[in-house]
Amino acid sequence: MKATIYHNPRCSKSREALAILTGTPGIEVEIVEYLKTPLSRDELVRLYARAGMTAREGLRIGEDAAKPLKGADDDTILDAMAANPILIERPLVATEKGVRLGRPPEKVREIL
């Protein structure tokens, strides 16, 4: 099975999720460093839909750039995430079984 992780190597949760993926037999891991290769707005829409999440649930609220988005709608949040990928909560992991936000990292096991 193929798993794609939208990864930030500086994030401990992202590194933990990656370790789960690479330590699971039969998983072929594709790593996308989303800060270097940003996701488009359409890709974010698809990922969040498959995860059953809203854009607000995928927003990294601890970032200073997220403060102006406090009352924003999902369309505005998605536009901001596409323009400034640091706003995307990580890690996101996608497989044929779905998409999960790896917080906690063990949640990725649900789609393996």
GROMACS .gro file of C-alpha atoms in nm:
model
  112
    1MET     CA    1   0.000   0.000   0.000
    2LYS     CA    2   0.115   0.352  -0.075
    3ALA     CA    3   0.102   0.624   0.191
    4THR     CA    4   0.172   0.991   0.126
    5ILE     CA    5   0.278   1.201   0.421
    6TYR     CA    6   0.263   1.579   0.400
    7HIS     CA    7   0.561   1.629   0.623
    8ASN     CA    8   0.761   1.892   0.805
    9PRO     CA    9   1.088   1.732   0.921
   10ARG     CA   10   1.122   1.994   1.197
   11CYS     CA   11   0.796   1.878   1.360
   12SER     CA   12   0.822   1.597   1.618
   13LYS     CA   13   0.466   1.475   1.550
   14SER     CA   14   0.541   1.460   1.180
   15ARG     CA   15   0.861   1.265   1.244
   16GLU     CA   16   0.671   1.023   1.472
   17ALA     CA   17   0.405   0.963   1.207
   18LEU     CA   18   0.674   0.904   0.946
   19ALA     CA   19   0.840   0.649   1.176
   20ILE     CA   20   0.508   0.464   1.208
   21LEU     CA   21   0.472   0.458   0.829
   22THR     CA   22   0.828   0.345   0.757
   23GLY     CA   23   0.809   0.086   1.035
   24THR     CA   24   0.493  -0.076   0.895
   25PRO     CA   25   0.565  -0.367   0.659
   26GLY     CA   26   0.418  -0.335   0.311
   27ILE     CA   27   0.387   0.045   0.319
   28GLU     CA   28   0.551   0.242   0.038
   29VAL     CA   29   0.596   0.595   0.172
   30GLU     CA   30   0.596   0.909  -0.040
   31ILE     CA   31   0.720   1.212   0.154
   32VAL     CA   32   0.600   1.555   0.048
   33GLU     CA   33   0.768   1.837   0.235
   34TYR     CA   34   0.475   2.072   0.197
   35LEU     CA   35   0.674   2.380   0.300
   36LYS     CA   36   0.904   2.322   0.000
   37THR     CA   37   0.629   2.190  -0.229
   38PRO     CA   38   0.313   2.373  -0.120
   39LEU     CA   39  -0.027   2.216  -0.164
   40SER     CA   40  -0.274   2.390  -0.389
   41ARG     CA   41  -0.608   2.505  -0.257
   42ASP     CA   42  -0.778   2.226  -0.457
   43GLU     CA   43  -0.545   1.963  -0.308
   44LEU     CA   44  -0.626   2.088   0.042
   45VAL     CA   45  -1.000   2.073  -0.034
   46ARG     CA   46  -0.967   1.711  -0.153
   47LEU     CA   47  -0.753   1.604   0.144
   48TYR     CA   48  -0.981   1.760   0.403
   49ALA     CA   49  -1.290   1.615   0.236
   50ARG     CA   50  -1.136   1.266   0.246
   51ALA     CA   51  -1.041   1.321   0.611
   52GLY     CA   52  -1.390   1.444   0.701
   53MET     CA   53  -1.237   1.767   0.830
   54THR     CA   54  -1.304   2.134   0.781
   55ALA     CA   55  -1.030   2.374   0.682
   56ARG     CA   56  -1.061   2.530   1.027
   57GLU     CA   57  -0.982   2.189   1.184
   58GLY     CA   58  -0.672   2.173   0.965
   59LEU     CA   59  -0.553   2.522   1.059
   60ARG     CA   60  -0.240   2.547   1.268
   61ILE     CA   61  -0.386   2.799   1.514
   62GLY     CA   62  -0.062   2.850   1.708
   63GLU     CA   63   0.098   3.035   1.418
   64ASP     CA   64   0.099   3.415   1.431
   65ALA     CA   65  -0.030   3.419   1.072
   66ALA     CA   66  -0.342   3.232   1.190
   67LYS     CA   67  -0.454   3.508   1.428
   68PRO     CA   68  -0.622   3.718   1.154
   69LEU     CA   69  -0.819   3.407   1.050
   70LYS     CA   70  -0.997   3.369   1.386
   71GLY     CA   71  -1.343   3.449   1.247
   72ALA     CA   72  -1.273   3.356   0.885
   73ASP     CA   73  -1.478   3.112   0.680
   74ASP     CA   74  -1.328   2.794   0.531
   75ASP     CA   75  -1.278   2.950   0.187
   76THR     CA   76  -1.066   3.228   0.336
   77ILE     CA   77  -0.871   2.978   0.547
   78LEU     CA   78  -0.802   2.757   0.244
   79ASP     CA   79  -0.678   3.057   0.046
   80ALA     CA   80  -0.448   3.152   0.336
   81MET     CA   81  -0.314   2.796   0.369
   82ALA     CA   82  -0.238   2.777  -0.002
   83ALA     CA   83  -0.056   3.111   0.014
   84ASN     CA   84   0.123   3.036   0.343
   85PRO     CA   85   0.162   2.659   0.399
   86ILE     CA   86   0.298   2.704   0.754
   87LEU     CA   87  -0.071   2.743   0.844
   88ILE     CA   88  -0.140   2.376   0.761
   89GLU     CA   89  -0.153   2.150   1.066
   90ARG     CA   90   0.072   1.852   1.021
   91PRO     CA   91   0.122   1.578   0.944
   92LEU     CA   92  -0.146   1.481   0.698
   93VAL     CA   93  -0.126   1.122   0.576
   94ALA     CA   94  -0.319   0.985   0.279
   95THR     CA   95  -0.369   0.622   0.174
   96GLU     CA   96  -0.629   0.443  -0.034
   97LYS     CA   97  -0.825   0.401   0.291
   98GLY     CA   98  -0.852   0.773   0.364
   99VAL     CA   99  -0.672   1.073   0.512
  100ARG     CA  100  -0.581   1.141   0.873
  101LEU     CA  101  -0.424   1.427   1.059
  102GLY     CA  102  -0.150   1.262   1.261
  103ARG     CA  103  -0.231   1.426   1.593
  104PRO     CA  104  -0.161   1.212   1.780
  105PRO     CA  105   0.066   1.031   1.533
  106GLU     CA  106  -0.097   0.694   1.609
  107LYS     CA  107  -0.411   0.813   1.426
  108VAL     CA  108  -0.238   0.729   1.097
  109ARG     CA  109  -0.273   0.358   1.185
  110GLU     CA  110  -0.648   0.395   1.118
  111ILE     CA  111  -0.579   0.414   0.743
  112LEU     CA  112  -0.304   0.153   0.712
   0.00000   0.00000   0.00000
